[in-house]
Short mmCIF file of N, CA, C and O in Angstrom, two decimals:
data_model
loop_
_atom_site.label_atom_id
_atom_site.label_comp_id
_atom_site.label_asym_id
_atom_site.label_seq_id
_atom_site.Cartn_x
_atom_site.Cartn_y
_atom_site.Cartn_z
N MET A 9 9.99 -3.09 0.19
CA MET A 9 9.87 -1.94 1.05
C MET A 9 9.09 -0.86 0.32
O MET A 9 9.26 -0.65 -0.87
N LEU A 10 8.25 -0.19 1.01
CA LEU A 10 7.48 0.90 0.44
C LEU A 10 8.39 2.10 0.25
O LEU A 10 8.98 2.57 1.18
N ARG A 11 8.54 2.54 -0.96
CA ARG A 11 9.49 3.61 -1.24
C ARG A 11 8.86 4.69 -2.09
O ARG A 11 7.87 4.48 -2.75
N HIS A 12 9.55 5.79 -2.08
CA HIS A 12 9.20 6.90 -2.96
C HIS A 12 9.46 6.44 -4.38
O HIS A 12 10.55 6.03 -4.71
N ARG A 13 8.43 6.47 -5.20
CA ARG A 13 8.59 6.03 -6.58
C ARG A 13 8.23 7.19 -7.49
O ARG A 13 7.10 7.62 -7.50
N ARG A 14 9.16 7.64 -8.24
CA ARG A 14 8.91 8.72 -9.19
C ARG A 14 9.28 8.20 -10.56
O ARG A 14 10.36 7.72 -10.78
N ARG A 15 8.33 8.28 -11.45
CA ARG A 15 8.58 7.85 -12.81
C ARG A 15 8.83 9.08 -13.66
O ARG A 15 8.03 9.99 -13.66
N ARG A 16 9.92 9.09 -14.35
CA ARG A 16 10.24 10.24 -15.20
C ARG A 16 10.20 9.81 -16.65
O ARG A 16 10.70 8.76 -17.00
N ARG A 17 9.62 10.63 -17.41
CA ARG A 17 9.70 10.42 -18.85
C ARG A 17 10.89 11.24 -19.32
O ARG A 17 11.12 12.33 -18.85
N GLY A 18 11.63 10.69 -20.24
CA GLY A 18 12.80 11.39 -20.75
C GLY A 18 12.43 12.70 -21.43
O GLY A 18 11.29 12.93 -21.79
N ARG A 19 13.40 13.52 -21.58
CA ARG A 19 13.17 14.79 -22.27
C ARG A 19 12.89 14.52 -23.73
O ARG A 19 13.53 13.67 -24.34
N ARG A 20 11.94 15.27 -24.26
CA ARG A 20 11.59 15.11 -25.66
C ARG A 20 11.77 16.44 -26.38
O ARG A 20 11.57 17.49 -25.80
N ARG A 21 12.08 16.35 -27.62
CA ARG A 21 12.13 17.56 -28.44
C ARG A 21 10.92 17.54 -29.36
O ARG A 21 10.74 16.62 -30.13
N GLY A 22 10.10 18.56 -29.19
CA GLY A 22 8.96 18.72 -30.08
C GLY A 22 9.35 19.61 -31.23
O GLY A 22 10.40 20.25 -31.21
N ARG A 23 8.54 19.65 -32.22
CA ARG A 23 8.83 20.51 -33.38
C ARG A 23 8.63 21.96 -32.99
O ARG A 23 7.52 22.43 -32.88
N GLY A 24 9.73 22.64 -32.72
CA GLY A 24 9.68 24.04 -32.36
C GLY A 24 9.13 24.31 -30.97
O GLY A 24 8.88 25.43 -30.59
N ARG A 25 8.92 23.28 -30.17
CA ARG A 25 8.34 23.46 -28.83
C ARG A 25 9.39 23.47 -27.74
O ARG A 25 9.08 23.67 -26.59
N GLY A 26 10.62 23.18 -28.04
CA GLY A 26 11.66 23.13 -27.01
C GLY A 26 11.60 21.83 -26.23
O GLY A 26 10.97 20.87 -26.62
N GLU A 27 12.27 21.79 -25.09
CA GLU A 27 12.32 20.59 -24.26
C GLU A 27 11.20 20.60 -23.24
O GLU A 27 10.79 21.63 -22.75
N ARG A 28 10.75 19.42 -22.93
CA ARG A 28 9.67 19.27 -21.97
C ARG A 28 9.93 18.05 -21.11
O ARG A 28 10.35 17.01 -21.62
N GLN A 29 9.70 18.16 -19.82
CA GLN A 29 9.88 17.04 -18.91
C GLN A 29 8.62 16.88 -18.09
O GLN A 29 8.09 17.85 -17.55
N GLU A 30 8.14 15.64 -17.99
CA GLU A 30 6.93 15.36 -17.22
C GLU A 30 7.27 14.42 -16.07
O GLU A 30 8.09 13.53 -16.22
N GLU A 31 6.65 14.63 -14.95
CA GLU A 31 6.83 13.74 -13.81
C GLU A 31 5.45 13.39 -13.25
O GLU A 31 4.55 14.23 -13.25
N THR A 32 5.29 12.17 -12.81
CA THR A 32 4.04 11.78 -12.19
C THR A 32 4.12 12.06 -10.69
O THR A 32 5.20 12.11 -10.11
N ARG A 33 2.99 12.20 -10.07
CA ARG A 33 2.94 12.46 -8.63
C ARG A 33 3.44 11.23 -7.88
O ARG A 33 3.05 10.11 -8.19
N ALA A 34 4.29 11.42 -6.91
CA ALA A 34 4.91 10.31 -6.19
C ALA A 34 3.99 9.68 -5.16
O ALA A 34 4.18 8.54 -4.80
N GLY A 35 3.01 10.38 -4.68
CA GLY A 35 2.15 9.85 -3.64
C GLY A 35 2.26 10.69 -2.38
O GLY A 35 2.96 11.70 -2.35
N CYS A 36 1.58 10.25 -1.35
CA CYS A 36 1.59 10.96 -0.07
C CYS A 36 2.48 10.24 0.92
O CYS A 36 2.39 9.02 1.09
N ALA A 37 3.33 10.98 1.59
CA ALA A 37 4.26 10.40 2.56
C ALA A 37 3.52 9.96 3.81
O ALA A 37 2.56 10.60 4.25
N ILE A 38 3.97 8.86 4.38
CA ILE A 38 3.44 8.37 5.66
C ILE A 38 4.61 7.84 6.47
O ILE A 38 5.44 7.08 5.97
N THR A 39 4.69 8.25 7.74
CA THR A 39 5.75 7.79 8.63
C THR A 39 5.14 7.06 9.80
O THR A 39 4.25 7.56 10.48
N ARG A 40 5.62 5.86 10.02
CA ARG A 40 5.21 5.05 11.16
C ARG A 40 6.46 4.35 11.68
O ARG A 40 7.28 3.85 10.90
N PHE A 41 6.60 4.28 13.00
CA PHE A 41 7.68 3.56 13.66
C PHE A 41 9.05 4.00 13.12
O PHE A 41 9.97 3.20 12.98
N GLY A 42 9.18 5.28 12.77
CA GLY A 42 10.44 5.84 12.31
C GLY A 42 10.78 5.57 10.86
O GLY A 42 11.88 5.88 10.42
N HIS A 43 9.87 5.01 10.08
CA HIS A 43 10.11 4.70 8.67
C HIS A 43 9.10 5.44 7.80
O HIS A 43 7.89 5.36 8.05
N THR A 44 9.59 6.11 6.77
CA THR A 44 8.72 6.85 5.86
C THR A 44 8.57 6.08 4.56
O THR A 44 9.54 5.57 4.00
N GLY A 45 7.34 6.01 4.09
CA GLY A 45 7.03 5.40 2.80
C GLY A 45 6.02 6.28 2.09
O GLY A 45 5.66 7.34 2.60
N TYR A 46 5.56 5.84 0.94
CA TYR A 46 4.61 6.62 0.15
C TYR A 46 3.42 5.76 -0.23
O TYR A 46 3.58 4.62 -0.64
N LYS A 47 2.24 6.33 -0.09
CA LYS A 47 1.00 5.64 -0.39
C LYS A 47 0.22 6.42 -1.43
O LYS A 47 0.53 7.58 -1.69
N THR A 48 -0.77 5.79 -2.01
CA THR A 48 -1.64 6.52 -2.91
C THR A 48 -2.40 7.55 -2.08
O THR A 48 -2.90 7.24 -1.00
N CYS A 49 -2.48 8.76 -2.57
CA CYS A 49 -3.11 9.83 -1.80
C CYS A 49 -4.61 9.61 -1.61
O CYS A 49 -5.18 10.05 -0.62
N SER A 50 -5.24 8.89 -2.52
CA SER A 50 -6.69 8.67 -2.43
C SER A 50 -7.06 7.52 -1.50
O SER A 50 -8.23 7.32 -1.21
N SER A 51 -6.08 6.76 -1.02
CA SER A 51 -6.40 5.62 -0.16
C SER A 51 -6.28 5.98 1.32
O SER A 51 -5.62 6.94 1.69
N ASP A 52 -6.93 5.18 2.14
CA ASP A 52 -6.93 5.39 3.59
C ASP A 52 -5.71 4.76 4.25
O ASP A 52 -5.05 3.91 3.68
N VAL A 53 -5.47 5.17 5.49
CA VAL A 53 -4.45 4.57 6.35
C VAL A 53 -5.21 3.80 7.43
O VAL A 53 -6.11 4.35 8.06
N LEU A 54 -4.85 2.55 7.62
CA LEU A 54 -5.51 1.73 8.64
C LEU A 54 -4.51 1.44 9.75
O LEU A 54 -3.60 0.64 9.60
N ASP A 55 -4.66 2.16 10.87
CA ASP A 55 -3.86 1.92 12.07
C ASP A 55 -4.68 1.03 12.99
O ASP A 55 -5.82 1.36 13.31
N ILE A 56 -4.10 -0.08 13.39
CA ILE A 56 -4.83 -1.04 14.23
C ILE A 56 -3.99 -1.43 15.44
O ILE A 56 -2.77 -1.53 15.35
N ARG A 57 -4.66 -1.60 16.55
CA ARG A 57 -4.01 -2.13 17.76
C ARG A 57 -4.71 -3.45 18.06
O ARG A 57 -5.87 -3.48 18.44
N TRP A 58 -3.99 -4.54 17.79
CA TRP A 58 -4.55 -5.87 18.01
C TRP A 58 -4.74 -6.12 19.50
O TRP A 58 -4.15 -5.43 20.34
N ALA A 59 -5.53 -7.11 19.86
CA ALA A 59 -5.89 -7.39 21.26
C ALA A 59 -4.67 -7.61 22.16
O ALA A 59 -4.69 -7.25 23.33
N ALA A 60 -3.61 -8.18 21.62
CA ALA A 60 -2.41 -8.45 22.43
C ALA A 60 -1.56 -7.20 22.63
O ALA A 60 -0.49 -7.26 23.22
N GLY A 61 -2.02 -6.04 22.12
CA GLY A 61 -1.29 -4.79 22.28
C GLY A 61 -0.35 -4.47 21.14
O GLY A 61 0.34 -3.46 21.15
N HIS A 62 -0.29 -5.32 20.14
CA HIS A 62 0.57 -5.16 18.98
C HIS A 62 -0.06 -4.15 18.01
O HIS A 62 -1.20 -4.33 17.58
N SER A 63 0.66 -3.08 17.69
CA SER A 63 0.16 -2.07 16.76
C SER A 63 0.71 -2.32 15.36
O SER A 63 1.87 -2.71 15.20
N GLU A 64 -0.13 -2.07 14.37
CA GLU A 64 0.26 -2.30 12.99
C GLU A 64 -0.47 -1.30 12.10
O GLU A 64 -1.57 -0.86 12.41
N THR A 65 0.15 -0.91 10.98
CA THR A 65 -0.44 0.02 10.02
C THR A 65 -0.45 -0.63 8.65
O THR A 65 0.52 -1.28 8.25
N PHE A 66 -1.56 -0.44 7.93
CA PHE A 66 -1.72 -0.97 6.58
C PHE A 66 -2.04 0.18 5.63
O PHE A 66 -2.85 1.05 5.95
N VAL A 67 -1.40 0.18 4.44
CA VAL A 67 -1.65 1.21 3.43
C VAL A 67 -1.58 0.57 2.04
O VAL A 67 -1.10 -0.55 1.88
N ILE A 68 -2.01 1.34 1.05
CA ILE A 68 -1.86 0.96 -0.36
C ILE A 68 -0.72 1.80 -0.92
O ILE A 68 -0.78 3.03 -0.92
N GLY A 69 0.33 1.15 -1.39
CA GLY A 69 1.49 1.85 -1.93
C GLY A 69 1.21 2.47 -3.28
O GLY A 69 0.17 2.22 -3.91
N THR A 70 2.13 3.27 -3.75
CA THR A 70 1.96 3.95 -5.03
C THR A 70 1.92 2.97 -6.20
O THR A 70 1.49 3.32 -7.29
N ASN A 71 2.34 1.73 -5.98
CA ASN A 71 2.25 0.69 -7.00
C ASN A 71 0.99 -0.17 -6.81
O ASN A 71 0.84 -1.20 -7.45
N TYR A 72 0.09 0.26 -5.91
CA TYR A 72 -1.18 -0.39 -5.59
C TYR A 72 -1.01 -1.76 -4.93
O TYR A 72 -1.93 -2.56 -4.91
N LYS A 73 0.14 -2.02 -4.37
CA LYS A 73 0.35 -3.21 -3.54
C LYS A 73 0.02 -2.84 -2.10
O LYS A 73 0.09 -1.68 -1.71
N VAL A 74 -0.33 -3.83 -1.29
CA VAL A 74 -0.65 -3.61 0.11
C VAL A 74 0.64 -3.70 0.92
O VAL A 74 1.43 -4.63 0.73
N TYR A 75 0.84 -2.73 1.81
CA TYR A 75 2.03 -2.70 2.67
C TYR A 75 1.61 -2.63 4.13
O TYR A 75 0.55 -2.10 4.46
N ARG A 76 2.49 -3.16 4.99
CA ARG A 76 2.25 -3.14 6.43
C ARG A 76 3.53 -2.76 7.13
O ARG A 76 4.63 -2.95 6.60
N ILE A 77 3.36 -2.26 8.35
CA ILE A 77 4.51 -1.96 9.20
C ILE A 77 4.09 -2.13 10.65
O ILE A 77 2.93 -1.87 11.02
N SER A 78 5.01 -2.60 11.47
CA SER A 78 4.81 -2.68 12.91
C SER A 78 6.13 -2.29 13.57
O SER A 78 7.14 -2.11 12.90
N ALA A 79 6.13 -2.18 14.87
CA ALA A 79 7.34 -1.79 15.59
C ALA A 79 8.46 -2.80 15.38
O ALA A 79 9.64 -2.44 15.36
N SER A 80 8.13 -4.07 15.18
CA SER A 80 9.15 -5.11 15.04
C SER A 80 9.45 -5.50 13.60
O SER A 80 10.30 -6.36 13.36
N SER A 81 8.79 -4.88 12.62
CA SER A 81 8.97 -5.32 11.23
C SER A 81 10.25 -4.78 10.57
O SER A 81 10.66 -5.27 9.54
N GLY A 82 10.83 -3.72 11.14
CA GLY A 82 12.05 -3.17 10.58
C GLY A 82 11.83 -2.32 9.33
O GLY A 82 12.76 -2.07 8.58
N GLY A 83 10.61 -1.91 9.10
CA GLY A 83 10.30 -1.07 7.94
C GLY A 83 9.04 -1.55 7.25
O GLY A 83 8.39 -2.51 7.68
N TRP A 84 8.68 -0.89 6.17
CA TRP A 84 7.48 -1.23 5.40
C TRP A 84 7.70 -2.55 4.67
O TRP A 84 8.73 -2.76 4.03
N LYS A 85 6.72 -3.46 4.76
CA LYS A 85 6.80 -4.78 4.12
C LYS A 85 5.61 -4.95 3.17
O LYS A 85 4.47 -4.67 3.54
N SER A 86 5.90 -5.45 1.98
CA SER A 86 4.84 -5.70 1.01
C SER A 86 4.08 -6.97 1.39
O SER A 86 4.68 -7.97 1.77
N MET A 87 2.77 -6.90 1.28
CA MET A 87 1.93 -8.08 1.47
C MET A 87 1.47 -8.60 0.12
O MET A 87 0.66 -9.51 0.05
N GLY A 88 1.99 -8.00 -0.95
CA GLY A 88 1.59 -8.41 -2.29
C GLY A 88 0.17 -7.97 -2.58
O GLY A 88 -0.35 -7.05 -1.97
N GLY A 89 -0.46 -8.66 -3.48
CA GLY A 89 -1.83 -8.32 -3.84
C GLY A 89 -1.90 -6.98 -4.54
O GLY A 89 -0.91 -6.27 -4.66
N THR A 90 -3.06 -6.66 -5.02
CA THR A 90 -3.32 -5.37 -5.65
C THR A 90 -4.62 -4.86 -5.07
O THR A 90 -5.60 -5.60 -5.01
N ALA A 91 -4.64 -3.61 -4.65
CA ALA A 91 -5.83 -3.07 -4.01
C ALA A 91 -5.93 -1.58 -4.25
O ALA A 91 -4.95 -0.92 -4.58
N THR A 92 -7.14 -1.06 -4.07
CA THR A 92 -7.36 0.37 -4.21
C THR A 92 -7.56 1.05 -2.86
O THR A 92 -7.40 2.25 -2.76
N ASN A 93 -7.90 0.27 -1.82
CA ASN A 93 -8.08 0.85 -0.49
C ASN A 93 -8.06 -0.24 0.57
O ASN A 93 -8.42 -1.39 0.30
N VAL A 94 -7.65 0.12 1.78
CA VAL A 94 -7.77 -0.77 2.93
C VAL A 94 -9.12 -0.50 3.57
O VAL A 94 -9.57 0.64 3.62
N VAL A 95 -9.79 -1.55 4.02
CA VAL A 95 -11.15 -1.41 4.50
C VAL A 95 -11.27 -1.64 6.00
O VAL A 95 -11.84 -0.83 6.72
N ASP A 96 -10.69 -2.72 6.49
CA ASP A 96 -10.94 -3.11 7.88
C ASP A 96 -9.86 -4.07 8.36
O ASP A 96 -9.18 -4.70 7.57
N ALA A 97 -9.74 -4.18 9.66
CA ALA A 97 -8.90 -5.19 10.30
C ALA A 97 -9.73 -5.76 11.43
O ALA A 97 -10.38 -5.03 12.16
N PHE A 98 -9.71 -7.08 11.56
CA PHE A 98 -10.57 -7.75 12.54
C PHE A 98 -10.01 -9.14 12.83
O PHE A 98 -9.04 -9.56 12.21
N TYR A 99 -10.62 -9.82 13.78
CA TYR A 99 -10.24 -11.20 14.09
C TYR A 99 -11.22 -12.14 13.39
O TYR A 99 -12.43 -11.96 13.46
N SER A 100 -10.67 -13.12 12.71
CA SER A 100 -11.47 -14.16 12.07
C SER A 100 -10.98 -15.49 12.61
O SER A 100 -9.88 -15.92 12.28
N GLY A 101 -11.78 -16.11 13.46
CA GLY A 101 -11.35 -17.36 14.09
C GLY A 101 -10.07 -17.20 14.88
O GLY A 101 -9.16 -18.00 14.75
N ASN A 102 -9.96 -16.16 15.68
CA ASN A 102 -8.78 -15.84 16.50
C ASN A 102 -7.55 -15.47 15.69
O ASN A 102 -6.45 -15.45 16.22
N ARG A 103 -7.71 -15.23 14.41
CA ARG A 103 -6.58 -14.84 13.56
C ARG A 103 -6.74 -13.39 13.11
O ARG A 103 -7.78 -13.02 12.56
N PRO A 104 -5.73 -12.54 13.34
CA PRO A 104 -5.80 -11.17 12.83
C PRO A 104 -5.97 -11.21 11.31
O PRO A 104 -5.30 -11.97 10.62
N THR A 105 -6.88 -10.41 10.81
CA THR A 105 -7.21 -10.40 9.38
C THR A 105 -7.34 -8.97 8.90
O THR A 105 -7.93 -8.13 9.59
N VAL A 106 -6.80 -8.68 7.73
CA VAL A 106 -6.95 -7.37 7.11
C VAL A 106 -7.78 -7.56 5.84
O VAL A 106 -7.64 -8.54 5.13
N LYS A 107 -8.67 -6.58 5.59
CA LYS A 107 -9.56 -6.63 4.43
C LYS A 107 -9.31 -5.42 3.55
O LYS A 107 -9.23 -4.30 4.04
N VAL A 108 -9.15 -5.65 2.24
CA VAL A 108 -8.92 -4.57 1.29
C VAL A 108 -9.97 -4.66 0.18
O VAL A 108 -10.65 -5.66 0.04
N VAL A 109 -10.06 -3.59 -0.59
CA VAL A 109 -10.97 -3.57 -1.73
C VAL A 109 -10.15 -3.39 -3.00
O VAL A 109 -9.19 -2.63 -3.03
N ASN A 110 -10.53 -4.13 -4.03
CA ASN A 110 -9.95 -3.98 -5.35
C ASN A 110 -11.11 -3.87 -6.33
O ASN A 110 -11.71 -4.87 -6.70
N ALA A 111 -11.41 -2.66 -6.72
CA ALA A 111 -12.56 -2.41 -7.58
C ALA A 111 -12.39 -3.02 -8.97
O ALA A 111 -13.37 -3.19 -9.69
N ASN A 112 -11.17 -3.38 -9.35
CA ASN A 112 -10.92 -3.90 -10.69
C ASN A 112 -10.78 -5.41 -10.76
O ASN A 112 -10.42 -5.94 -11.79
N ALA A 113 -11.05 -6.11 -9.67
CA ALA A 113 -10.86 -7.56 -9.63
C ALA A 113 -12.19 -8.29 -9.77
O ALA A 113 -13.26 -7.70 -9.67
N SER A 114 -12.12 -9.60 -9.95
CA SER A 114 -13.34 -10.41 -10.07
C SER A 114 -14.13 -10.43 -8.76
O SER A 114 -15.34 -10.54 -8.78
N HIS A 115 -13.44 -10.35 -7.64
CA HIS A 115 -14.07 -10.22 -6.32
C HIS A 115 -13.71 -8.85 -5.80
O HIS A 115 -12.56 -8.42 -5.89
N LYS A 116 -14.66 -8.15 -5.20
CA LYS A 116 -14.40 -6.80 -4.74
C LYS A 116 -13.53 -6.78 -3.47
O LYS A 116 -12.63 -5.97 -3.35
N TYR A 117 -13.81 -7.67 -2.52
CA TYR A 117 -13.10 -7.68 -1.24
C TYR A 117 -12.14 -8.85 -1.15
O TYR A 117 -12.47 -9.98 -1.54
N TRP A 118 -10.95 -8.58 -0.60
CA TRP A 118 -9.92 -9.59 -0.42
C TRP A 118 -9.40 -9.51 1.01
O TRP A 118 -9.26 -8.43 1.56
N CYS A 119 -9.11 -10.66 1.60
CA CYS A 119 -8.62 -10.73 2.98
C CYS A 119 -7.29 -11.48 3.03
O CYS A 119 -6.98 -12.28 2.15
N ASN A 120 -6.56 -11.21 4.10
CA ASN A 120 -5.30 -11.89 4.38
C ASN A 120 -5.25 -12.06 5.89
O ASN A 120 -5.42 -11.09 6.63
N SER A 121 -5.04 -13.28 6.36
CA SER A 121 -5.05 -13.57 7.80
C SER A 121 -3.67 -13.97 8.28
O SER A 121 -2.86 -14.52 7.53
N TYR A 122 -3.42 -13.73 9.57
CA TYR A 122 -2.11 -14.02 10.16
C TYR A 122 -2.18 -15.21 11.08
O TYR A 122 -3.02 -15.28 11.98
N SER A 123 -1.28 -16.17 10.86
CA SER A 123 -1.09 -17.30 11.76
C SER A 123 0.33 -17.80 11.50
O SER A 123 0.57 -18.52 10.54
N SER A 124 1.28 -17.36 12.29
CA SER A 124 2.71 -17.65 12.08
C SER A 124 3.21 -17.08 10.76
O SER A 124 4.18 -17.55 10.21
N GLY A 125 2.52 -16.11 10.22
CA GLY A 125 2.84 -15.47 8.95
C GLY A 125 1.55 -15.14 8.23
O GLY A 125 0.50 -15.71 8.51
N TRP A 126 1.61 -14.18 7.31
CA TRP A 126 0.42 -13.81 6.55
C TRP A 126 0.12 -14.89 5.53
O TRP A 126 1.00 -15.37 4.83
N SER A 127 -1.16 -15.28 5.45
CA SER A 127 -1.59 -16.45 4.68
C SER A 127 -1.59 -16.27 3.18
O SER A 127 -1.49 -17.23 2.43
N GLY A 128 -1.74 -15.06 2.70
CA GLY A 128 -1.96 -14.82 1.27
C GLY A 128 -3.39 -14.34 1.07
O GLY A 128 -4.26 -14.52 1.93
N TRP A 129 -3.67 -13.73 -0.06
CA TRP A 129 -4.97 -13.11 -0.30
C TRP A 129 -6.01 -14.11 -0.75
O TRP A 129 -5.72 -15.00 -1.55
N TYR A 130 -7.22 -13.98 -0.22
CA TYR A 130 -8.34 -14.82 -0.61
C TYR A 130 -9.61 -13.96 -0.64
O TYR A 130 -9.72 -12.97 0.06
N ALA A 131 -10.55 -14.34 -1.50
CA ALA A 131 -11.80 -13.60 -1.62
C ALA A 131 -12.58 -13.74 -0.32
O ALA A 131 -12.67 -14.81 0.26
N CYS A 132 -13.13 -12.63 0.14
CA CYS A 132 -13.88 -12.68 1.41
C CYS A 132 -15.12 -11.80 1.32
O CYS A 132 -15.31 -11.06 0.38
#
C-alpha cells in the first residue's frame, strides 16, 4: 500500500552544538477513490479512463515503486518496479498497458500490461 513514509535520523549530540534532528520530505499527498497515499513530488499523476469505463490512477511512490488504484482495488497497490515518472497508458494488442520511465536503468522505458492481472515489467 502506498503510505506516508518519513525517515527520521536519530538525535545526535555534536561537540557543543546541542541536539539536532533531521527529517526527509515525505512526498506529496494524493487522494483517489477515498484513499490517500504519497508520491514523489517531482513525478506526474496519470489518471486514465479505459475504454470499458474503468478509471485507474498511476503514480510513483516515495520509494520510487509504481502504484495504482481503481474504484475496486480497495486502496493503493504496488506494481513493483522502479521508476522516476509515469509516461503513458494505452492499449497494446487489446491489453491495457502503462508505460513508465526509469532514467537509471539499462532501458529507459518500461511497460506493464493487463490480462487477468498485471504481467510484470518489460522493456518497451
